[in-house]
Amino acid sequence: MMTSDAAEPVAVAPAADAGSTKPTIAAESAAAAPAAAAASVPTHLWTRNTKRAFWSPSIYAPSLPYECGGAREYNIYLLYALIALIPYMIKRVLGLSLGSYIVLTAILAPLIGALSLLAHSWIVSTPTEQICALPNEPLESYMTILDKELKAKYHGSNKIPMEEFFESYFNGDIDLTGDALKIFEQRYDWAFFPITLNVAKFFFLQWIPELLWHSKKQDETQVRDHYDRGDDFYQAFLGDRMVYTSGLVGDLNKRETLEELQDNKMRDVCELMQMRAGDRHLDIGCGWGTLAAFAARNYGTESVGITLGRNQTAFGNARAAKWGVGDSAKIMCMDYRDIPRRPRYHRITCLEMAEHVGVRKFQEFLLQVRDMLEDDGLFYMQIAGLRGAWQYEDFSWGLFMAKYIFPGADASCPLNWVVAQLESAGFEVRSTSTIGVHYSVTLGRWYENWMRNKEQILASYGKRWFRIWEIFLAWSIIIARQGSSTCYQILAHKNRNAFDRTALMRPPMGFGMPSGAPQ
């Protein structure tokens, strides 16, 4: 039987004492359960100018918050010069016309940009503004390399490219010496993040074609291959609620369960959307249908959930019937492009599905949502996105996710892009929130569940699938916490003159408190 939600978080231990920066990884057993390593969140010696850094018992606190090279070190002006000069040199050599030079520049610019990023990722210097020092432990403190050729390349102080590490780990050529989360907290001591040949091949031969295509057949194949793997696979980390989106921390002073995090989120969405009895509610990309059933059960909505997953459809309808809302919460298996547009809906939600629509189809998707929404209706979108001030680790993680975890989710973009798309489609953005730290906490609970159910997963799905999700969850706890990727909550409505904007007004924070009173 799958079990969920440990009693304690997986704590990340700092240095053993104030004078040492050595990690404790090598001394720990790889088979130790995460809960056995649990401890209260320590006070970190590296923290500057703050009295409450990572103080909540829910947070998975970092032990080595190191900065990676990226946008700040990348010289965009040098790139512009290369884009102008390389085609010009070809023009001079071949005697081309000015028009041919302009066409050649347009053709070569993406290639020059990609090659410059690839080269820079290998030679970029580490940012000097660091608040901690690397432990400089040998590679063997973190992993055991079983493949002889790989071991000859990477040992001692030789760091391994992250892409080469996880591919080798998935293939069984590397074993970890301890808990994956703790080892990944120390990743800058043993790994670096260049764009390898395999990453470049995946980007150009698979990611780009998928971005440009996004046909119904492609999306259906990707979703069903992913989500119809088996409900037991997902229940092993999602727990009873079967919600595959970020939860919300409600009480920073205690450690909430995964179920509490997800209930907090669903209540937050329903309250933000001002759901009322009788509202026609559409949840696009509903997963296992939990939000639709929750809204119908607690707010009296007439909810319809849409998914391409056959297993999700069956599970969701069974869940709604079990909760006594089988007549008012319906889960339907169809492509979002085939959703009937009439009658319109009072409330439309889309939680972490819009990324899968893709960049090319995003505007078309938003126009469809606008057409399906009542003129006085509300649209809620929760969407994962990458930061604009990128680091090379962000690229490495993002392409790992695209290859193994969420294929086709290429519309994970910075917030400004998403807002611009909404406004172009005729929406007014009412509010936005960034909930990356909440996602980190949610991922941490998923990770604990996954590690607790290790033997069941190994027996049913094998070592490779277990390891892929082990790395996904452990690495993503950190990625969400540090802002490499985050999640945005966006409330929007049609940008019409007649829309009653006063219905969404709220008092300012601190309203009614005496001026200067302590918060």
GROMACS .gro file of N, CA, C and O in nm, residues 383-390 411-420 486 488 490:
model
   84
  383ILE      N    1   0.034   2.908  -1.375
  383ILE     CA    2   0.125   2.865  -1.480
  383ILE      C    3   0.269   2.871  -1.432
  383ILE      O    4   0.310   2.966  -1.366
  384ALA      N    5   0.344   2.766  -1.463
  384ALA     CA    6   0.486   2.762  -1.428
  384ALA      C    7   0.564   2.844  -1.530
  384ALA      O    8   0.528   2.850  -1.648
  385GLY      N    9   0.670   2.910  -1.484
  385GLY     CA   10   0.749   2.994  -1.574
  385GLY      C   11   0.893   3.006  -1.528
  385GLY      O   12   0.926   2.982  -1.411
  386LEU      N   13   0.978   3.038  -1.621
  386LEU     CA   14   1.121   3.058  -1.593
  386LEU      C   15   1.150   3.205  -1.568
  386LEU      O   16   1.079   3.292  -1.617
  387ARG      N   17   1.257   3.232  -1.495
  387ARG     CA   18   1.294   3.371  -1.469
  387ARG      C   19   1.365   3.431  -1.589
  387ARG      O   20   1.434   3.362  -1.664
  388GLY      N   21   1.347   3.561  -1.606
  388GLY     CA   22   1.413   3.630  -1.717
  388GLY      C   23   1.562   3.643  -1.696
  388GLY      O   24   1.641   3.631  -1.791
  389ALA      N   25   1.606   3.666  -1.574
  389ALA     CA   26   1.750   3.678  -1.543
  389ALA      C   27   1.807   3.537  -1.523
  389ALA      O   28   1.846   3.498  -1.413
  390TRP      N   29   1.815   3.463  -1.632
  390TRP     CA   30   1.846   3.320  -1.628
  390TRP      C   31   1.990   3.292  -1.587
  390TRP      O   32   2.080   3.375  -1.602
  411ALA      N   33   0.562   2.654  -2.316
  411ALA     CA   34   0.513   2.789  -2.287
  411ALA      C   35   0.539   2.828  -2.141
  411ALA      O   36   0.467   2.909  -2.084
  412SER      N   37   0.642   2.769  -2.080
  412SER     CA   38   0.685   2.809  -1.945
  412SER      C   39   0.777   2.929  -1.960
  412SER      O   40   0.899   2.914  -1.976
  413CYS      N   41   0.720   3.047  -1.956
  413CYS     CA   42   0.790   3.171  -1.990
  413CYS      C   43   0.789   3.268  -1.873
  413CYS      O   44   0.712   3.252  -1.778
  414PRO      N   45   0.871   3.372  -1.879
  414PRO     CA   46   0.867   3.476  -1.776
  414PRO      C   47   0.729   3.542  -1.769
  414PRO      O   48   0.653   3.543  -1.865
  415LEU      N   49   0.700   3.600  -1.654
  415LEU     CA   50   0.567   3.657  -1.628
  415LEU      C   51   0.530   3.765  -1.728
  415LEU      O   52   0.414   3.775  -1.770
  416ASN      N   53   0.627   3.849  -1.768
  416ASN     CA   54   0.593   3.959  -1.858
  416ASN      C   55   0.538   3.907  -1.992
  416ASN      O   56   0.450   3.968  -2.051
  417TRP      N   57   0.589   3.794  -2.037
  417TRP     CA   58   0.539   3.734  -2.163
  417TRP      C   59   0.396   3.688  -2.145
  417TRP      O   60   0.311   3.711  -2.232
  418VAL      N   61   0.366   3.622  -2.034
  418VAL     CA   62   0.232   3.570  -2.010
  418VAL      C   63   0.131   3.684  -2.000
  418VAL      O   64   0.022   3.679  -2.059
  419VAL      N   65   0.167   3.788  -1.925
  419VAL     CA   66   0.077   3.904  -1.910
  419VAL      C   67   0.052   3.970  -2.044
  419VAL      O   68  -0.062   4.007  -2.077
  420ALA      N   69   0.156   3.985  -2.124
  420ALA     CA   70   0.141   4.047  -2.257
  420ALA      C   71   0.047   3.964  -2.344
  420ALA      O   72  -0.035   4.019  -2.419
  486THR      N   73   0.943   2.919  -1.137
  486THR     CA   74   0.848   2.950  -1.033
  486THR      C   75   0.708   2.922  -1.086
  486THR      O   76   0.691   2.857  -1.190
  488TYR      N   77   0.313   3.115  -1.128
  488TYR     CA   78   0.237   3.240  -1.118
  488TYR      C   79   0.089   3.210  -1.106
  488TYR      O   80   0.035   3.126  -1.179
  490ILE      N   81  -0.259   3.396  -1.168
  490ILE     CA   82  -0.305   3.514  -1.241
  490ILE      C   83  -0.458   3.514  -1.244
  490ILE      O   84  -0.521   3.417  -1.286
   0.00000   0.00000   0.00000
